[in-house]
Amino acid sequence: MPGSGQARGAWGWHPLDSRWAQRVVDSAGISPGELVLDVGAGLGALTAPLVRAGAQVVAVELHPGRADRLRRRFADAPVTVVRADAADLRLPSRPFRVVSSPPYGISTSLLKRLLAPGSRLVSADLVLQRAVVNRWTAGAAPGAARWSQYYDLSIGIRLPRKAFTPPPHVDSAVLLIRRPIRSTTRKT
């Protein structure tokens, strides 16, 4: 497709291969009916296996062309497409999960938003730059003292560069965020 490499470069877009997207969703253990956010949904690499798993998906995509393609592709599925910047994303007021491969440049701002006081986040499986995953799991990320009281963070699947097209220049892994049972009744 003419210009597709230019569009990817301009937006820093590195879509996940469908096989790797399926592995990420399978490892997340989605249950039918769960509300799941796919932030940076692209053309739906993760959205499609989330739908097959029975999730109610909110696909968040900033790029107007990709958001339109998502709407057409998932018109008959339990998918709500939201064209929004992740920095301005309003989180659901009911418990939700996140399974996402967001742009690496928004990792810190997205994580701060997801882990903010009052968030109803139950769990997240986020494909991120491995250095970011290592920093967050080591407790060396912004606000670690606060959010570590309510969430457990660990490293999930490690993804090779060839899991993306085009391959990024950095290594990737899944950051697992889980709210332990003990903190689900915290007051905010």
JSON list of C-alpha atoms in Angstrom, two decimals:
[
{"chain": "A", "resi": 1, "resn": "MET", "atom": "CA", "xyz": [0.00, 0.00, 0.00]},
{"chain": "A", "resi": 2, "resn": "PRO", "atom": "CA", "xyz": [1.62, 3.29, -1.01]},
{"chain": "A", "resi": 3, "resn": "GLY", "atom": "CA", "xyz": [2.45, 5.53, 1.87]},
{"chain": "A", "resi": 4, "resn": "SER", "atom": "CA", "xyz": [1.72, 2.92, 4.55]},
{"chain": "A", "resi": 5, "resn": "GLY", "atom": "CA", "xyz": [5.33, 2.91, 5.72]},
{"chain": "A", "resi": 6, "resn": "GLN", "atom": "CA", "xyz": [5.24, 6.69, 5.92]},
{"chain": "A", "resi": 7, "resn": "ALA", "atom": "CA", "xyz": [2.04, 6.60, 7.97]},
{"chain": "A", "resi": 8, "resn": "ARG", "atom": "CA", "xyz": [3.52, 4.04, 10.31]},
{"chain": "A", "resi": 9, "resn": "GLY", "atom": "CA", "xyz": [6.67, 6.10, 10.74]},
{"chain": "A", "resi": 10, "resn": "ALA", "atom": "CA", "xyz": [4.76, 9.31, 11.31]},
{"chain": "A", "resi": 11, "resn": "TRP", "atom": "CA", "xyz": [2.63, 7.73, 14.02]},
{"chain": "A", "resi": 12, "resn": "GLY", "atom": "CA", "xyz": [5.31, 5.30, 15.34]},
{"chain": "A", "resi": 13, "resn": "TRP", "atom": "CA", "xyz": [2.99, 2.42, 14.58]},
{"chain": "A", "resi": 14, "resn": "HIS", "atom": "CA", "xyz": [4.23, -1.15, 15.04]},
{"chain": "A", "resi": 15, "resn": "PRO", "atom": "CA", "xyz": [1.17, -3.45, 14.89]},
{"chain": "A", "resi": 16, "resn": "LEU", "atom": "CA", "xyz": [1.31, -6.82, 16.58]},
{"chain": "A", "resi": 17, "resn": "ASP", "atom": "CA", "xyz": [1.32, -9.96, 14.48]},
{"chain": "A", "resi": 18, "resn": "SER", "atom": "CA", "xyz": [-2.04, -11.76, 14.83]},
{"chain": "A", "resi": 19, "resn": "ARG", "atom": "CA", "xyz": [-0.43, -14.91, 16.32]},
{"chain": "A", "resi": 20, "resn": "TRP", "atom": "CA", "xyz": [1.30, -12.89, 19.02]},
{"chain": "A", "resi": 21, "resn": "ALA", "atom": "CA", "xyz": [-1.87, -10.90, 19.67]},
{"chain": "A", "resi": 22, "resn": "GLN", "atom": "CA", "xyz": [-3.74, -14.17, 20.22]},
{"chain": "A", "resi": 23, "resn": "ARG", "atom": "CA", "xyz": [-1.04, -15.31, 22.66]},
{"chain": "A", "resi": 24, "resn": "VAL", "atom": "CA", "xyz": [-1.32, -12.07, 24.65]},
{"chain": "A", "resi": 25, "resn": "VAL", "atom": "CA", "xyz": [-5.12, -12.41, 24.88]},
{"chain": "A", "resi": 26, "resn": "ASP", "atom": "CA", "xyz": [-4.94, -16.12, 25.74]},
{"chain": "A", "resi": 27, "resn": "SER", "atom": "CA", "xyz": [-2.48, -15.43, 28.56]},
{"chain": "A", "resi": 28, "resn": "ALA", "atom": "CA", "xyz": [-4.76, -12.68, 29.91]},
{"chain": "A", "resi": 29, "resn": "GLY", "atom": "CA", "xyz": [-7.50, -15.23, 30.67]},
{"chain": "A", "resi": 30, "resn": "ILE", "atom": "CA", "xyz": [-10.43, -13.07, 29.58]},
{"chain": "A", "resi": 31, "resn": "SER", "atom": "CA", "xyz": [-13.88, -14.27, 30.70]},
{"chain": "A", "resi": 32, "resn": "PRO", "atom": "CA", "xyz": [-17.01, -13.76, 28.59]},
{"chain": "A", "resi": 33, "resn": "GLY", "atom": "CA", "xyz": [-18.78, -10.49, 29.36]},
{"chain": "A", "resi": 34, "resn": "GLU", "atom": "CA", "xyz": [-15.77, -8.70, 30.86]},
{"chain": "A", "resi": 35, "resn": "LEU", "atom": "CA", "xyz": [-15.27, -5.05, 29.94]},
{"chain": "A", "resi": 36, "resn": "VAL", "atom": "CA", "xyz": [-11.83, -4.74, 28.33]},
{"chain": "A", "resi": 37, "resn": "LEU", "atom": "CA", "xyz": [-10.05, -1.63, 27.03]},
{"chain": "A", "resi": 38, "resn": "ASP", "atom": "CA", "xyz": [-7.73, -1.96, 24.05]},
{"chain": "A", "resi": 39, "resn": "VAL", "atom": "CA", "xyz": [-5.79, 1.32, 24.11]},
{"chain": "A", "resi": 40, "resn": "GLY", "atom": "CA", "xyz": [-3.99, 2.03, 20.84]},
{"chain": "A", "resi": 41, "resn": "ALA", "atom": "CA", "xyz": [-6.15, -0.56, 19.09]},
{"chain": "A", "resi": 42, "resn": "GLY", "atom": "CA", "xyz": [-4.75, 0.12, 15.61]},
{"chain": "A", "resi": 43, "resn": "LEU", "atom": "CA", "xyz": [-6.65, -2.08, 13.18]},
{"chain": "A", "resi": 44, "resn": "GLY", "atom": "CA", "xyz": [-7.77, -4.54, 15.84]},
{"chain": "A", "resi": 45, "resn": "ALA", "atom": "CA", "xyz": [-4.94, -7.07, 16.26]},
{"chain": "A", "resi": 46, "resn": "LEU", "atom": "CA", "xyz": [-5.90, -7.49, 19.94]},
{"chain": "A", "resi": 47, "resn": "THR", "atom": "CA", "xyz": [-9.54, -6.46, 19.53]},
{"chain": "A", "resi": 48, "resn": "ALA", "atom": "CA", "xyz": [-10.36, -9.49, 17.34]},
{"chain": "A", "resi": 49, "resn": "PRO", "atom": "CA", "xyz": [-9.14, -12.16, 19.82]},
{"chain": "A", "resi": 50, "resn": "LEU", "atom": "CA", "xyz": [-10.74, -10.21, 22.68]},
{"chain": "A", "resi": 51, "resn": "VAL", "atom": "CA", "xyz": [-14.09, -10.42, 20.87]},
{"chain": "A", "resi": 52, "resn": "ARG", "atom": "CA", "xyz": [-13.56, -14.16, 20.26]},
{"chain": "A", "resi": 53, "resn": "ALA", "atom": "CA", "xyz": [-12.92, -14.54, 24.01]},
{"chain": "A", "resi": 54, "resn": "GLY", "atom": "CA", "xyz": [-16.33, -12.96, 24.68]},
{"chain": "A", "resi": 55, "resn": "ALA", "atom": "CA", "xyz": [-15.18, -9.57, 25.98]},
{"chain": "A", "resi": 56, "resn": "GLN", "atom": "CA", "xyz": [-17.08, -6.32, 25.66]},
{"chain": "A", "resi": 57, "resn": "VAL", "atom": "CA", "xyz": [-14.33, -4.22, 24.11]},
{"chain": "A", "resi": 58, "resn": "VAL", "atom": "CA", "xyz": [-13.70, -0.50, 24.14]},
{"chain": "A", "resi": 59, "resn": "ALA", "atom": "CA", "xyz": [-11.15, 0.03, 21.35]},
{"chain": "A", "resi": 60, "resn": "VAL", "atom": "CA", "xyz": [-9.36, 3.34, 21.81]},
{"chain": "A", "resi": 61, "resn": "GLU", "atom": "CA", "xyz": [-7.57, 4.68, 18.73]},
{"chain": "A", "resi": 62, "resn": "LEU", "atom": "CA", "xyz": [-6.32, 8.21, 18.07]},
{"chain": "A", "resi": 63, "resn": "HIS", "atom": "CA", "xyz": [-5.56, 7.87, 14.34]},
{"chain": "A", "resi": 64, "resn": "PRO", "atom": "CA", "xyz": [-8.77, 8.84, 12.46]},
{"chain": "A", "resi": 65, "resn": "GLY", "atom": "CA", "xyz": [-8.33, 6.40, 9.56]},
{"chain": "A", "resi": 66, "resn": "ARG", "atom": "CA", "xyz": [-7.66, 3.44, 11.83]},
{"chain": "A", "resi": 67, "resn": "ALA", "atom": "CA", "xyz": [-10.57, 4.38, 14.10]},
{"chain": "A", "resi": 68, "resn": "ASP", "atom": "CA", "xyz": [-12.90, 4.40, 11.06]},
{"chain": "A", "resi": 69, "resn": "ARG", "atom": "CA", "xyz": [-11.58, 1.02, 9.90]},
{"chain": "A", "resi": 70, "resn": "LEU", "atom": "CA", "xyz": [-12.12, -0.40, 13.39]},
{"chain": "A", "resi": 71, "resn": "ARG", "atom": "CA", "xyz": [-15.73, 0.81, 13.38]},
{"chain": "A", "resi": 72, "resn": "ARG", "atom": "CA", "xyz": [-16.38, -0.90, 10.05]},
{"chain": "A", "resi": 73, "resn": "ARG", "atom": "CA", "xyz": [-14.53, -4.10, 10.95]},
{"chain": "A", "resi": 74, "resn": "PHE", "atom": "CA", "xyz": [-16.32, -4.56, 14.27]},
{"chain": "A", "resi": 75, "resn": "ALA", "atom": "CA", "xyz": [-19.71, -3.05, 13.38]},
{"chain": "A", "resi": 76, "resn": "ASP", "atom": "CA", "xyz": [-21.55, -6.26, 14.33]},
{"chain": "A", "resi": 77, "resn": "ALA", "atom": "CA", "xyz": [-19.42, -7.10, 17.39]},
{"chain": "A", "resi": 78, "resn": "PRO", "atom": "CA", "xyz": [-19.56, -5.99, 21.05]},
{"chain": "A", "resi": 79, "resn": "VAL", "atom": "CA", "xyz": [-16.99, -3.28, 20.34]},
{"chain": "A", "resi": 80, "resn": "THR", "atom": "CA", "xyz": [-17.21, 0.43, 21.03]},
{"chain": "A", "resi": 81, "resn": "VAL", "atom": "CA", "xyz": [-14.61, 2.41, 19.13]},
{"chain": "A", "resi": 82, "resn": "VAL", "atom": "CA", "xyz": [-13.49, 5.62, 20.82]},
{"chain": "A", "resi": 83, "resn": "ARG", "atom": "CA", "xyz": [-11.31, 8.06, 18.92]},
{"chain": "A", "resi": 84, "resn": "ALA", "atom": "CA", "xyz": [-9.31, 9.63, 21.72]},
{"chain": "A", "resi": 85, "resn": "ASP", "atom": "CA", "xyz": [-5.85, 10.41, 22.96]},
{"chain": "A", "resi": 86, "resn": "ALA", "atom": "CA", "xyz": [-4.93, 8.05, 25.79]},
{"chain": "A", "resi": 87, "resn": "ALA", "atom": "CA", "xyz": [-3.82, 11.10, 27.80]},
{"chain": "A", "resi": 88, "resn": "ASP", "atom": "CA", "xyz": [-7.44, 12.31, 27.77]},
{"chain": "A", "resi": 89, "resn": "LEU", "atom": "CA", "xyz": [-9.06, 8.91, 28.17]},
{"chain": "A", "resi": 90, "resn": "ARG", "atom": "CA", "xyz": [-11.94, 8.72, 30.62]},
{"chain": "A", "resi": 91, "resn": "LEU", "atom": "CA", "xyz": [-11.82, 5.40, 32.41]},
{"chain": "A", "resi": 92, "resn": "PRO", "atom": "CA", "xyz": [-14.95, 3.32, 32.95]},
{"chain": "A", "resi": 93, "resn": "SER", "atom": "CA", "xyz": [-16.82, 3.84, 36.21]},
{"chain": "A", "resi": 94, "resn": "ARG", "atom": "CA", "xyz": [-17.28, 0.08, 36.61]},
{"chain": "A", "resi": 95, "resn": "PRO", "atom": "CA", "xyz": [-14.57, -2.58, 37.02]},
{"chain": "A", "resi": 96, "resn": "PHE", "atom": "CA", "xyz": [-12.60, -3.12, 33.82]},
{"chain": "A", "resi": 97, "resn": "ARG", "atom": "CA", "xyz": [-9.55, -4.82, 32.42]},
{"chain": "A", "resi": 98, "resn": "VAL", "atom": "CA", "xyz": [-7.01, -3.62, 29.88]},
{"chain": "A", "resi": 99, "resn": "VAL", "atom": "CA", "xyz": [-5.38, -5.77, 27.21]},
{"chain": "A", "resi": 100, "resn": "SER", "atom": "CA", "xyz": [-3.42, -3.45, 25.00]},
{"chain": "A", "resi": 101, "resn": "SER", "atom": "CA", "xyz": [-0.36, -2.73, 22.91]},
{"chain": "A", "resi": 102, "resn": "PRO", "atom": "CA", "xyz": [-0.29, 1.08, 23.28]},
{"chain": "A", "resi": 103, "resn": "PRO", "atom": "CA", "xyz": [2.24, 3.35, 21.60]},
{"chain": "A", "resi": 104, "resn": "TYR", "atom": "CA", "xyz": [5.40, 3.12, 23.68]},
{"chain": "A", "resi": 105, "resn": "GLY", "atom": "CA", "xyz": [5.60, 6.91, 23.92]},
{"chain": "A", "resi": 106, "resn": "ILE", "atom": "CA", "xyz": [2.48, 7.04, 26.12]},
{"chain": "A", "resi": 107, "resn": "SER", "atom": "CA", "xyz": [3.44, 4.21, 28.48]},
{"chain": "A", "resi": 108, "resn": "THR", "atom": "CA", "xyz": [4.09, 6.29, 31.60]},
{"chain": "A", "resi": 109, "resn": "SER", "atom": "CA", "xyz": [1.09, 8.60, 31.18]},
{"chain": "A", "resi": 110, "resn": "LEU", "atom": "CA", "xyz": [-1.20, 5.63, 30.49]},
{"chain": "A", "resi": 111, "resn": "LEU", "atom": "CA", "xyz": [0.08, 3.70, 33.50]},
{"chain": "A", "resi": 112, "resn": "LYS", "atom": "CA", "xyz": [-0.33, 6.72, 35.78]},
{"chain": "A", "resi": 113, "resn": "ARG", "atom": "CA", "xyz": [-3.93, 7.11, 34.57]},
{"chain": "A", "resi": 114, "resn": "LEU", "atom": "CA", "xyz": [-4.75, 3.41, 35.00]},
{"chain": "A", "resi": 115, "resn": "LEU", "atom": "CA", "xyz": [-3.24, 3.27, 38.51]},
{"chain": "A", "resi": 116, "resn": "ALA", "atom": "CA", "xyz": [-4.62, 6.62, 39.72]},
{"chain": "A", "resi": 117, "resn": "PRO", "atom": "CA", "xyz": [-6.71, 6.73, 42.90]},
{"chain": "A", "resi": 118, "resn": "GLY", "atom": "CA", "xyz": [-10.32, 5.88, 42.12]},
{"chain": "A", "resi": 119, "resn": "SER", "atom": "CA", "xyz": [-9.51, 3.76, 39.07]},
{"chain": "A", "resi": 120, "resn": "ARG", "atom": "CA", "xyz": [-11.71, 0.66, 38.79]},
{"chain": "A", "resi": 121, "resn": "LEU", "atom": "CA", "xyz": [-8.91, -1.25, 37.02]},
{"chain": "A", "resi": 122, "resn": "VAL", "atom": "CA", "xyz": [-8.99, -4.94, 37.93]},
{"chain": "A", "resi": 123, "resn": "SER", "atom": "CA", "xyz": [-6.07, -6.06, 35.76]},
{"chain": "A", "resi": 124, "resn": "ALA", "atom": "CA", "xyz": [-4.00, -5.07, 32.77]},
{"chain": "A", "resi": 125, "resn": "ASP", "atom": "CA", "xyz": [-1.86, -6.92, 30.25]},
{"chain": "A", "resi": 126, "resn": "LEU", "atom": "CA", "xyz": [0.13, -4.22, 28.46]},
{"chain": "A", "resi": 127, "resn": "VAL", "atom": "CA", "xyz": [2.63, -4.81, 25.66]},
{"chain": "A", "resi": 128, "resn": "LEU", "atom": "CA", "xyz": [5.35, -2.26, 26.40]},
{"chain": "A", "resi": 129, "resn": "GLN", "atom": "CA", "xyz": [9.02, -1.62, 25.88]},
{"chain": "A", "resi": 130, "resn": "ARG", "atom": "CA", "xyz": [10.88, -4.14, 28.04]},
{"chain": "A", "resi": 131, "resn": "ALA", "atom": "CA", "xyz": [12.92, -1.41, 29.80]},
{"chain": "A", "resi": 132, "resn": "VAL", "atom": "CA", "xyz": [9.65, 0.22, 30.94]},
{"chain": "A", "resi": 133, "resn": "VAL", "atom": "CA", "xyz": [8.30, -3.13, 32.15]},
{"chain": "A", "resi": 134, "resn": "ASN", "atom": "CA", "xyz": [11.52, -3.76, 34.08]},
{"chain": "A", "resi": 135, "resn": "ARG", "atom": "CA", "xyz": [11.39, -0.29, 35.70]},
{"chain": "A", "resi": 136, "resn": "TRP", "atom": "CA", "xyz": [7.74, -0.65, 36.75]},
{"chain": "A", "resi": 137, "resn": "THR", "atom": "CA", "xyz": [8.12, -4.20, 38.11]},
{"chain": "A", "resi": 138, "resn": "ALA", "atom": "CA", "xyz": [11.20, -3.12, 40.09]},
{"chain": "A", "resi": 139, "resn": "GLY", "atom": "CA", "xyz": [9.14, -0.41, 41.81]},
{"chain": "A", "resi": 140, "resn": "ALA", "atom": "CA", "xyz": [11.27, 2.33, 40.25]},
{"chain": "A", "resi": 141, "resn": "ALA", "atom": "CA", "xyz": [8.38, 4.04, 38.46]},
{"chain": "A", "resi": 142, "resn": "PRO", "atom": "CA", "xyz": [6.59, 7.29, 39.38]},
{"chain": "A", "resi": 143, "resn": "GLY", "atom": "CA", "xyz": [4.24, 6.83, 42.33]},
{"chain": "A", "resi": 144, "resn": "ALA", "atom": "CA", "xyz": [5.41, 3.30, 43.11]},
{"chain": "A", "resi": 145, "resn": "ALA", "atom": "CA", "xyz": [4.95, 3.74, 46.85]},
{"chain": "A", "resi": 146, "resn": "ARG", "atom": "CA", "xyz": [1.28, 4.59, 46.33]},
{"chain": "A", "resi": 147, "resn": "TRP", "atom": "CA", "xyz": [0.17, 2.14, 43.63]},
{"chain": "A", "resi": 148, "resn": "SER", "atom": "CA", "xyz": [2.18, -0.82, 44.96]},
{"chain": "A", "resi": 149, "resn": "GLN", "atom": "CA", "xyz": [-0.20, -0.86, 47.94]},
{"chain": "A", "resi": 150, "resn": "TYR", "atom": "CA", "xyz": [-3.07, -1.77, 45.64]},
{"chain": "A", "resi": 151, "resn": "TYR", "atom": "CA", "xyz": [-1.58, -3.57, 42.63]},
{"chain": "A", "resi": 152, "resn": "ASP", "atom": "CA", "xyz": [0.90, -6.35, 41.96]},
{"chain": "A", "resi": 153, "resn": "LEU", "atom": "CA", "xyz": [3.08, -5.87, 38.88]},
{"chain": "A", "resi": 154, "resn": "SER", "atom": "CA", "xyz": [5.04, -8.60, 37.14]},
{"chain": "A", "resi": 155, "resn": "ILE", "atom": "CA", "xyz": [6.53, -9.51, 33.79]},
{"chain": "A", "resi": 156, "resn": "GLY", "atom": "CA", "xyz": [4.49, -11.66, 31.45]},
{"chain": "A", "resi": 157, "resn": "ILE", "atom": "CA", "xyz": [5.26, -12.86, 27.93]},
{"chain": "A", "resi": 158, "resn": "ARG", "atom": "CA", "xyz": [8.41, -11.52, 26.32]},
{"chain": "A", "resi": 159, "resn": "LEU", "atom": "CA", "xyz": [7.83, -10.63, 22.69]},
{"chain": "A", "resi": 160, "resn": "PRO", "atom": "CA", "xyz": [10.53, -10.78, 20.02]},
{"chain": "A", "resi": 161, "resn": "ARG", "atom": "CA", "xyz": [10.96, -7.79, 17.75]},
{"chain": "A", "resi": 162, "resn": "LYS", "atom": "CA", "xyz": [9.60, -9.89, 14.86]},
{"chain": "A", "resi": 163, "resn": "ALA", "atom": "CA", "xyz": [6.22, -10.00, 16.67]},
{"chain": "A", "resi": 164, "resn": "PHE", "atom": "CA", "xyz": [5.62, -6.53, 15.18]},
{"chain": "A", "resi": 165, "resn": "THR", "atom": "CA", "xyz": [5.53, -5.08, 11.67]},
{"chain": "A", "resi": 166, "resn": "PRO", "atom": "CA", "xyz": [7.79, -3.25, 11.22]},
{"chain": "A", "resi": 167, "resn": "PRO", "atom": "CA", "xyz": [9.95, -4.55, 14.06]},
{"chain": "A", "resi": 168, "resn": "PRO", "atom": "CA", "xyz": [10.67, -1.89, 16.70]},
{"chain": "A", "resi": 169, "resn": "HIS", "atom": "CA", "xyz": [14.25, -1.06, 17.69]},
{"chain": "A", "resi": 170, "resn": "VAL", "atom": "CA", "xyz": [13.61, -2.11, 21.30]},
{"chain": "A", "resi": 171, "resn": "ASP", "atom": "CA", "xyz": [12.65, -5.31, 23.09]},
{"chain": "A", "resi": 172, "resn": "SER", "atom": "CA", "xyz": [9.09, -5.75, 24.36]},
{"chain": "A", "resi": 173, "resn": "ALA", "atom": "CA", "xyz": [7.28, -7.63, 27.10]},
{"chain": "A", "resi": 174, "resn": "VAL", "atom": "CA", "xyz": [3.86, -7.76, 28.70]},
{"chain": "A", "resi": 175, "resn": "LEU", "atom": "CA", "xyz": [3.49, -5.83, 31.93]},
{"chain": "A", "resi": 176, "resn": "LEU", "atom": "CA", "xyz": [0.99, -7.67, 34.12]},
{"chain": "A", "resi": 177, "resn": "ILE", "atom": "CA", "xyz": [-0.95, -5.55, 36.60]},
{"chain": "A", "resi": 178, "resn": "ARG", "atom": "CA", "xyz": [-3.23, -7.33, 39.02]},
{"chain": "A", "resi": 179, "resn": "ARG", "atom": "CA", "xyz": [-5.34, -5.99, 41.85]},
{"chain": "A", "resi": 180, "resn": "PRO", "atom": "CA", "xyz": [-5.08, -8.60, 44.59]},
{"chain": "A", "resi": 181, "resn": "ILE", "atom": "CA", "xyz": [-8.28, -9.78, 46.22]},
{"chain": "A", "resi": 182, "resn": "ARG", "atom": "CA", "xyz": [-7.23, -8.11, 49.49]},
{"chain": "A", "resi": 183, "resn": "SER", "atom": "CA", "xyz": [-7.48, -4.59, 48.04]},
{"chain": "A", "resi": 184, "resn": "THR", "atom": "CA", "xyz": [-10.70, -4.77, 46.01]},
{"chain": "A", "resi": 185, "resn": "THR", "atom": "CA", "xyz": [-12.65, -3.08, 48.79]},
{"chain": "A", "resi": 186, "resn": "ARG", "atom": "CA", "xyz": [-10.30, -0.15, 49.30]},
{"chain": "A", "resi": 187, "resn": "LYS", "atom": "CA", "xyz": [-11.86, 3.24, 49.84]},
{"chain": "A", "resi": 188, "resn": "THR", "atom": "CA", "xyz": [-10.99, 5.99, 47.36]}
]
